[in-house]
Amino acid sequence: MNMPPSKEPYDGYCGTSYAAKMLGISVGTVQGLVEKNDLKAWKTQGGHRRISLQSIQDYQRRHNLAPASMMQGEDRLRVLVVEDDESTRLMLQTNFDQWGLPLDAVMYASAMEALLDMPSLQPQVLLTDLKMPNVDGFEFLKTLSAHNLFSNLAVVVMTGMSAEEVRAKGGLPDGVQLLQKPIDMDWLHGFFDALMSVRQINRRSRAQPA
């Protein structure tokens, strides 16, 4: 499995989950806007819908919608979640909302859909399950580790598999955190806090005169 190329058409397009996050609406509403041609889109050979980023920005201007916070500067942490279980995705999003941290999380049920959006989203954090249909988490991480996007990612694997089972499957790339299910949300909250503290320190360092 290969990552999408870094040139058009992928740079100018995103998936329905990312579009829904940008517009602050549901995935179903995005699909309706595509059907009405309010958003320009096409489908890959695998049947994944790709939506023009330019048409999303045009829609925001036509309807006087403020750009999504995830498109603004470095003050927010872009988080990509890949989890095929809907209840787990909802639980994660509910906790993220309650924490009040400057997180912009986009949820995916499919690793392939996430891969297609990663060049546009450019996440700083990846949370992924391992046991998933079609493309599982092992193949997903193997693909990412061969791509330059991986070097800028903080990666947490969320799994019900034991450490021994993970090793038997070939293990994980260096630097990947293993988080057992049921997910320890206090640990995850602390993980995000630590990442944000490091980012603030780095920004201050860059801002200081040499």
PDB file of C-alpha atoms in Angstrom:
ATOM      1  CA  MET A   1       0.000   0.000   0.000  1.00  0.00           C
ATOM      2  CA  ASN A   2       1.404   3.389  -0.980  1.00  0.00           C
ATOM      3  CA  MET A   3       0.839   6.847   0.430  1.00  0.00           C
ATOM      4  CA  PRO A   4      -0.929   9.256  -1.929  1.00  0.00           C
ATOM      5  CA  PRO A   5       1.450  11.390  -3.988  1.00  0.00           C
ATOM      6  CA  SER A   6       2.200  14.822  -2.562  1.00  0.00           C
ATOM      7  CA  LYS A   7       1.049  16.608  -5.743  1.00  0.00           C
ATOM      8  CA  GLU A   8      -2.401  17.273  -7.195  1.00  0.00           C
ATOM      9  CA  PRO A   9      -5.058  16.027  -7.038  1.00  0.00           C
ATOM     10  CA  TYR A  10      -4.427  15.042  -3.394  1.00  0.00           C
ATOM     11  CA  ASP A  11      -3.004  18.360  -2.160  1.00  0.00           C
ATOM     12  CA  GLY A  12      -6.160  20.201  -3.192  1.00  0.00           C
ATOM     13  CA  TYR A  13      -8.637  17.632  -1.897  1.00  0.00           C
ATOM     14  CA  CYS A  14      -9.733  16.049   1.367  1.00  0.00           C
ATOM     15  CA  GLY A  15     -12.153  13.369   2.570  1.00  0.00           C
ATOM     16  CA  THR A  16     -15.645  13.813   3.996  1.00  0.00           C
ATOM     17  CA  SER A  17     -14.497  13.569   7.634  1.00  0.00           C
ATOM     18  CA  TYR A  18     -11.979  16.381   7.213  1.00  0.00           C
ATOM     19  CA  ALA A  19     -14.495  18.484   5.259  1.00  0.00           C
ATOM     20  CA  ALA A  20     -17.107  17.994   7.989  1.00  0.00           C
ATOM     21  CA  LYS A  21     -14.599  19.138  10.622  1.00  0.00           C
ATOM     22  CA  MET A  22     -13.659  22.221   8.602  1.00  0.00           C
ATOM     23  CA  LEU A  23     -17.287  23.234   8.102  1.00  0.00           C
ATOM     24  CA  GLY A  24     -18.543  22.249  11.546  1.00  0.00           C
ATOM     25  CA  ILE A  25     -21.259  19.973  10.113  1.00  0.00           C
ATOM     26  CA  SER A  26     -21.959  16.237   9.958  1.00  0.00           C
ATOM     27  CA  VAL A  27     -20.478  13.857   7.410  1.00  0.00           C
ATOM     28  CA  GLY A  28     -24.014  13.224   6.118  1.00  0.00           C
ATOM     29  CA  THR A  29     -24.537  16.950   5.521  1.00  0.00           C
ATOM     30  CA  VAL A  30     -21.238  17.122   3.612  1.00  0.00           C
ATOM     31  CA  GLN A  31     -22.391  14.238   1.423  1.00  0.00           C
ATOM     32  CA  GLY A  32     -25.654  16.101   0.779  1.00  0.00           C
ATOM     33  CA  LEU A  33     -23.757  19.243  -0.247  1.00  0.00           C
ATOM     34  CA  VAL A  34     -21.701  17.161  -2.672  1.00  0.00           C
ATOM     35  CA  GLU A  35     -24.858  15.647  -4.170  1.00  0.00           C
ATOM     36  CA  LYS A  36     -26.281  19.158  -4.662  1.00  0.00           C
ATOM     37  CA  ASN A  37     -22.951  20.238  -6.200  1.00  0.00           C
ATOM     38  CA  ASP A  38     -22.445  22.875  -3.495  1.00  0.00           C
ATOM     39  CA  LEU A  39     -19.090  21.194  -2.910  1.00  0.00           C
ATOM     40  CA  LYS A  40     -16.951  19.899  -5.781  1.00  0.00           C
ATOM     41  CA  ALA A  41     -15.860  16.282  -5.398  1.00  0.00           C
ATOM     42  CA  TRP A  42     -14.752  13.123  -7.168  1.00  0.00           C
ATOM     43  CA  LYS A  43     -14.152   9.507  -6.152  1.00  0.00           C
ATOM     44  CA  THR A  44     -10.994   7.422  -6.149  1.00  0.00           C
ATOM     45  CA  GLN A  45     -10.878   4.009  -7.792  1.00  0.00           C
ATOM     46  CA  GLY A  46     -11.416   2.559  -4.322  1.00  0.00           C
ATOM     47  CA  GLY A  47     -14.628   4.545  -3.908  1.00  0.00           C
ATOM     48  CA  HIS A  48     -13.288   7.158  -1.465  1.00  0.00           C
ATOM     49  CA  ARG A  49     -14.819  10.591  -1.970  1.00  0.00           C
ATOM     50  CA  ARG A  50     -12.359  13.484  -2.376  1.00  0.00           C
ATOM     51  CA  ILE A  51     -13.670  17.029  -1.879  1.00  0.00           C
ATOM     52  CA  SER A  52     -12.029  20.164  -3.254  1.00  0.00           C
ATOM     53  CA  LEU A  53     -10.504  22.299  -0.492  1.00  0.00           C
ATOM     54  CA  GLN A  54     -11.058  25.350  -2.693  1.00  0.00           C
ATOM     55  CA  SER A  55     -14.775  24.567  -2.947  1.00  0.00           C
ATOM     56  CA  ILE A  56     -14.951  24.264   0.870  1.00  0.00           C
ATOM     57  CA  GLN A  57     -13.353  27.697   1.241  1.00  0.00           C
ATOM     58  CA  ASP A  58     -15.720  29.102  -1.399  1.00  0.00           C
ATOM     59  CA  TYR A  59     -18.691  27.623   0.499  1.00  0.00           C
ATOM     60  CA  GLN A  60     -17.457  29.251   3.726  1.00  0.00           C
ATOM     61  CA  ARG A  61     -17.229  32.639   1.988  1.00  0.00           C
ATOM     62  CA  ARG A  62     -20.666  32.328   0.369  1.00  0.00           C
ATOM     63  CA  HIS A  63     -22.289  31.539   3.711  1.00  0.00           C
ATOM     64  CA  ASN A  64     -20.136  33.879   5.843  1.00  0.00           C
ATOM     65  CA  LEU A  65     -18.705  30.970   7.819  1.00  0.00           C
ATOM     66  CA  ALA A  66     -15.577  31.541   9.883  1.00  0.00           C
ATOM     67  CA  PRO A  67     -12.637  29.320   8.894  1.00  0.00           C
ATOM     68  CA  ALA A  68     -12.293  26.290  11.139  1.00  0.00           C
ATOM     69  CA  SER A  69      -9.842  26.705  14.009  1.00  0.00           C
ATOM     70  CA  MET A  70      -7.837  23.757  12.696  1.00  0.00           C
ATOM     71  CA  MET A  71      -6.759  25.908   9.763  1.00  0.00           C
ATOM     72  CA  GLN A  72      -5.332  28.676  11.971  1.00  0.00           C
ATOM     73  CA  GLY A  73      -1.711  28.846  13.051  1.00  0.00           C
ATOM     74  CA  GLU A  74       0.293  26.671  15.406  1.00  0.00           C
ATOM     75  CA  ASP A  75      -1.637  27.283  18.616  1.00  0.00           C
ATOM     76  CA  ARG A  76      -3.789  24.146  18.249  1.00  0.00           C
ATOM     77  CA  LEU A  77      -2.793  20.498  18.141  1.00  0.00           C
ATOM     78  CA  ARG A  78      -4.014  18.595  15.080  1.00  0.00           C
ATOM     79  CA  VAL A  79      -5.002  15.064  16.099  1.00  0.00           C
ATOM     80  CA  LEU A  80      -5.947  12.236  13.743  1.00  0.00           C
ATOM     81  CA  VAL A  81      -7.826   9.276  15.242  1.00  0.00           C
ATOM     82  CA  VAL A  82      -8.202   5.976  13.359  1.00  0.00           C
ATOM     83  CA  GLU A  83     -10.617   3.627  15.122  1.00  0.00           C
ATOM     84  CA  ASP A  84     -13.198   1.367  13.485  1.00  0.00           C
ATOM     85  CA  ASP A  85     -15.359   1.134  16.628  1.00  0.00           C
ATOM     86  CA  GLU A  86     -17.883   3.970  16.613  1.00  0.00           C
ATOM     87  CA  SER A  87     -18.493   3.932  20.379  1.00  0.00           C
ATOM     88  CA  THR A  88     -14.756   4.382  21.011  1.00  0.00           C
ATOM     89  CA  ARG A  89     -14.611   7.306  18.577  1.00  0.00           C
ATOM     90  CA  LEU A  90     -17.565   8.966  20.314  1.00  0.00           C
ATOM     91  CA  MET A  91     -16.021   8.374  23.742  1.00  0.00           C
ATOM     92  CA  LEU A  92     -12.741   9.947  22.644  1.00  0.00           C
ATOM     93  CA  GLN A  93     -14.436  12.971  21.063  1.00  0.00           C
ATOM     94  CA  THR A  94     -16.590  13.505  24.171  1.00  0.00           C
ATOM     95  CA  ASN A  95     -13.516  13.510  26.400  1.00  0.00           C
ATOM     96  CA  PHE A  96     -11.591  15.811  24.058  1.00  0.00           C
ATOM     97  CA  ASP A  97     -14.493  18.281  24.152  1.00  0.00           C
ATOM     98  CA  GLN A  98     -14.746  18.129  27.951  1.00  0.00           C
ATOM     99  CA  TRP A  99     -11.032  18.680  28.484  1.00  0.00           C
ATOM    100  CA  GLY A 100     -11.143  22.087  26.843  1.00  0.00           C
ATOM    101  CA  LEU A 101      -7.651  21.630  25.403  1.00  0.00           C
ATOM    102  CA  PRO A 102      -6.728  23.317  22.105  1.00  0.00           C
ATOM    103  CA  LEU A 103      -7.172  20.083  20.134  1.00  0.00           C
ATOM    104  CA  ASP A 104      -8.586  19.663  16.649  1.00  0.00           C
ATOM    105  CA  ALA A 105      -9.389  15.977  16.275  1.00  0.00           C
ATOM    106  CA  VAL A 106     -10.593  14.325  13.083  1.00  0.00           C
ATOM    107  CA  MET A 107     -12.035  10.822  13.463  1.00  0.00           C
ATOM    108  CA  TYR A 108     -11.705   8.050  10.877  1.00  0.00           C
ATOM    109  CA  ALA A 109     -13.134   4.537  10.805  1.00  0.00           C
ATOM    110  CA  SER A 110     -10.754   3.536   7.989  1.00  0.00           C
ATOM    111  CA  ALA A 111      -6.966   3.655   7.803  1.00  0.00           C
ATOM    112  CA  MET A 112      -7.129   4.101   4.022  1.00  0.00           C
ATOM    113  CA  GLU A 113      -9.387   7.153   4.328  1.00  0.00           C
ATOM    114  CA  ALA A 114      -7.004   8.594   6.932  1.00  0.00           C
ATOM    115  CA  LEU A 115      -4.010   8.017   4.652  1.00  0.00           C
ATOM    116  CA  LEU A 116      -5.712   9.910   1.852  1.00  0.00           C
ATOM    117  CA  ASP A 117      -6.313  12.926   4.111  1.00  0.00           C
ATOM    118  CA  MET A 118      -2.967  13.064   5.885  1.00  0.00           C
ATOM    119  CA  PRO A 119      -1.172  15.242   3.292  1.00  0.00           C
ATOM    120  CA  SER A 120      -3.939  17.861   3.651  1.00  0.00           C
ATOM    121  CA  LEU A 121      -4.468  17.567   7.397  1.00  0.00           C
ATOM    122  CA  GLN A 122      -0.765  17.259   8.339  1.00  0.00           C
ATOM    123  CA  PRO A 123      -1.551  16.002  11.860  1.00  0.00           C
ATOM    124  CA  GLN A 124       0.885  16.309  14.726  1.00  0.00           C
ATOM    125  CA  VAL A 125      -0.614  13.408  16.712  1.00  0.00           C
ATOM    126  CA  LEU A 126      -1.926  10.045  15.541  1.00  0.00           C
ATOM    127  CA  LEU A 127      -4.071   7.747  17.693  1.00  0.00           C
ATOM    128  CA  THR A 128      -4.744   4.438  15.978  1.00  0.00           C
ATOM    129  CA  ASP A 129      -6.249   1.059  16.665  1.00  0.00           C
ATOM    130  CA  LEU A 130      -4.441  -2.076  15.447  1.00  0.00           C
ATOM    131  CA  LYS A 131      -7.231  -4.570  14.707  1.00  0.00           C
ATOM    132  CA  MET A 132      -9.224  -3.034  11.866  1.00  0.00           C
ATOM    133  CA  PRO A 133     -10.811  -4.416   8.682  1.00  0.00           C
ATOM    134  CA  ASN A 134      -9.090  -4.077   5.302  1.00  0.00           C
ATOM    135  CA  VAL A 135      -5.956  -2.072   6.214  1.00  0.00           C
ATOM    136  CA  ASP A 136      -5.039  -2.885   9.832  1.00  0.00           C
ATOM    137  CA  GLY A 137      -2.963  -0.735  12.158  1.00  0.00           C
ATOM    138  CA  PHE A 138       0.253  -2.683  11.551  1.00  0.00           C
ATOM    139  CA  GLU A 139       0.110  -2.087   7.799  1.00  0.00           C
ATOM    140  CA  PHE A 140      -0.983   1.511   8.394  1.00  0.00           C
ATOM    141  CA  LEU A 141       2.042   2.267  10.595  1.00  0.00           C
ATOM    142  CA  LYS A 142       4.400   0.397   8.285  1.00  0.00           C
ATOM    143  CA  THR A 143       3.234   2.580   5.397  1.00  0.00           C
ATOM    144  CA  LEU A 144       3.587   5.754   7.451  1.00  0.00           C
ATOM    145  CA  SER A 145       7.053   4.864   8.746  1.00  0.00           C
ATOM    146  CA  ALA A 146       8.324   4.802   5.149  1.00  0.00           C
ATOM    147  CA  HIS A 147       6.946   8.302   4.509  1.00  0.00           C
ATOM    148  CA  ASN A 148       8.347  11.653   5.645  1.00  0.00           C
ATOM    149  CA  LEU A 149       5.036  12.514   7.346  1.00  0.00           C
ATOM    150  CA  PHE A 150       5.862   9.981  10.061  1.00  0.00           C
ATOM    151  CA  SER A 151       8.921  11.850  11.339  1.00  0.00           C
ATOM    152  CA  ASN A 152       6.736  14.725  12.569  1.00  0.00           C
ATOM    153  CA  LEU A 153       4.094  12.553  14.265  1.00  0.00           C
ATOM    154  CA  ALA A 154       3.591  11.624  17.889  1.00  0.00           C
ATOM    155  CA  VAL A 155       1.965   8.179  17.594  1.00  0.00           C
ATOM    156  CA  VAL A 156      -0.127   6.320  20.174  1.00  0.00           C
ATOM    157  CA  VAL A 157      -1.476   2.837  19.451  1.00  0.00           C
ATOM    158  CA  MET A 158      -4.725   1.981  21.267  1.00  0.00           C
ATOM    159  CA  THR A 159      -5.290  -1.771  21.397  1.00  0.00           C
ATOM    160  CA  GLY A 160      -6.775  -4.658  23.305  1.00  0.00           C
ATOM    161  CA  MET A 161      -3.807  -6.786  22.224  1.00  0.00           C
ATOM    162  CA  SER A 162      -1.134  -7.611  24.772  1.00  0.00           C
ATOM    163  CA  ALA A 163       2.460  -6.480  24.298  1.00  0.00           C
ATOM    164  CA  GLU A 164       3.381 -10.095  23.506  1.00  0.00           C
ATOM    165  CA  GLU A 165       0.686 -10.306  20.810  1.00  0.00           C
ATOM    166  CA  VAL A 166       1.922  -7.052  19.288  1.00  0.00           C
ATOM    167  CA  ARG A 167       5.507  -8.354  19.200  1.00  0.00           C
ATOM    168  CA  ALA A 168       4.320 -11.592  17.592  1.00  0.00           C
ATOM    169  CA  LYS A 169       2.767  -9.515  14.798  1.00  0.00           C
ATOM    170  CA  GLY A 170       6.099  -7.827  14.111  1.00  0.00           C
ATOM    171  CA  GLY A 171       6.016  -5.093  16.718  1.00  0.00           C
ATOM    172  CA  LEU A 172       5.669  -1.338  16.268  1.00  0.00           C
ATOM    173  CA  PRO A 173       7.977   1.302  14.765  1.00  0.00           C
ATOM    174  CA  ASP A 174      10.402   3.006  17.146  1.00  0.00           C
ATOM    175  CA  GLY A 175       8.912   5.775  19.241  1.00  0.00           C
ATOM    176  CA  VAL A 176       5.306   4.542  19.101  1.00  0.00           C
ATOM    177  CA  GLN A 177       3.474   4.542  22.445  1.00  0.00           C
ATOM    178  CA  LEU A 178       1.385   1.465  23.299  1.00  0.00           C
ATOM    179  CA  LEU A 179      -1.845   2.245  25.179  1.00  0.00           C
ATOM    180  CA  GLN A 180      -3.889  -0.758  26.284  1.00  0.00           C
ATOM    181  CA  LYS A 181      -7.681  -0.820  26.068  1.00  0.00           C
ATOM    182  CA  PRO A 182      -9.782   0.093  27.945  1.00  0.00           C
ATOM    183  CA  ILE A 183      -8.123   3.436  27.288  1.00  0.00           C
ATOM    184  CA  ASP A 184      -6.689   5.268  30.297  1.00  0.00           C
ATOM    185  CA  MET A 185      -8.074   8.741  29.552  1.00  0.00           C
ATOM    186  CA  ASP A 186      -6.080  10.317  32.402  1.00  0.00           C
ATOM    187  CA  TRP A 187      -2.882   9.067  30.761  1.00  0.00           C
ATOM    188  CA  LEU A 188      -4.015  10.396  27.386  1.00  0.00           C
ATOM    189  CA  HIS A 189      -4.890  13.783  28.894  1.00  0.00           C
ATOM    190  CA  GLY A 190      -1.413  13.956  30.429  1.00  0.00           C
ATOM    191  CA  PHE A 191       0.137  12.937  27.102  1.00  0.00           C
ATOM    192  CA  PHE A 192      -1.542  15.871  25.338  1.00  0.00           C
ATOM    193  CA  ASP A 193      -0.593  18.255  28.162  1.00  0.00           C
ATOM    194  CA  ALA A 194       3.055  17.207  27.853  1.00  0.00           C
ATOM    195  CA  LEU A 195       3.049  17.620  24.060  1.00  0.00           C
ATOM    196  CA  MET A 196       1.568  21.105  24.343  1.00  0.00           C
ATOM    197  CA  SER A 197       4.091  22.126  27.001  1.00  0.00           C
ATOM    198  CA  VAL A 198       6.980  21.045  24.760  1.00  0.00           C
ATOM    199  CA  ARG A 199       5.450  22.937  21.809  1.00  0.00           C
ATOM    200  CA  GLN A 200       5.130  26.114  23.907  1.00  0.00           C
ATOM    201  CA  ILE A 201       8.739  25.827  25.059  1.00  0.00           C
ATOM    202  CA  ASN A 202       9.910  25.351  21.466  1.00  0.00           C
ATOM    203  CA  ARG A 203       7.887  28.358  20.264  1.00  0.00           C
ATOM    204  CA  ARG A 204       9.386  30.549  22.999  1.00  0.00           C
ATOM    205  CA  SER A 205      12.873  29.374  22.062  1.00  0.00           C
ATOM    206  CA  ARG A 206      12.308  30.231  18.402  1.00  0.00           C
ATOM    207  CA  ALA A 207      10.931  33.635  19.355  1.00  0.00           C
ATOM    208  CA  GLN A 208      13.988  34.611  21.396  1.00  0.00           C
ATOM    209  CA  PRO A 209      16.638  36.649  19.552  1.00  0.00           C
ATOM    210  CA  ALA A 210      19.846  34.813  18.797  1.00  0.00           C
TER     211      ALA A 210
END
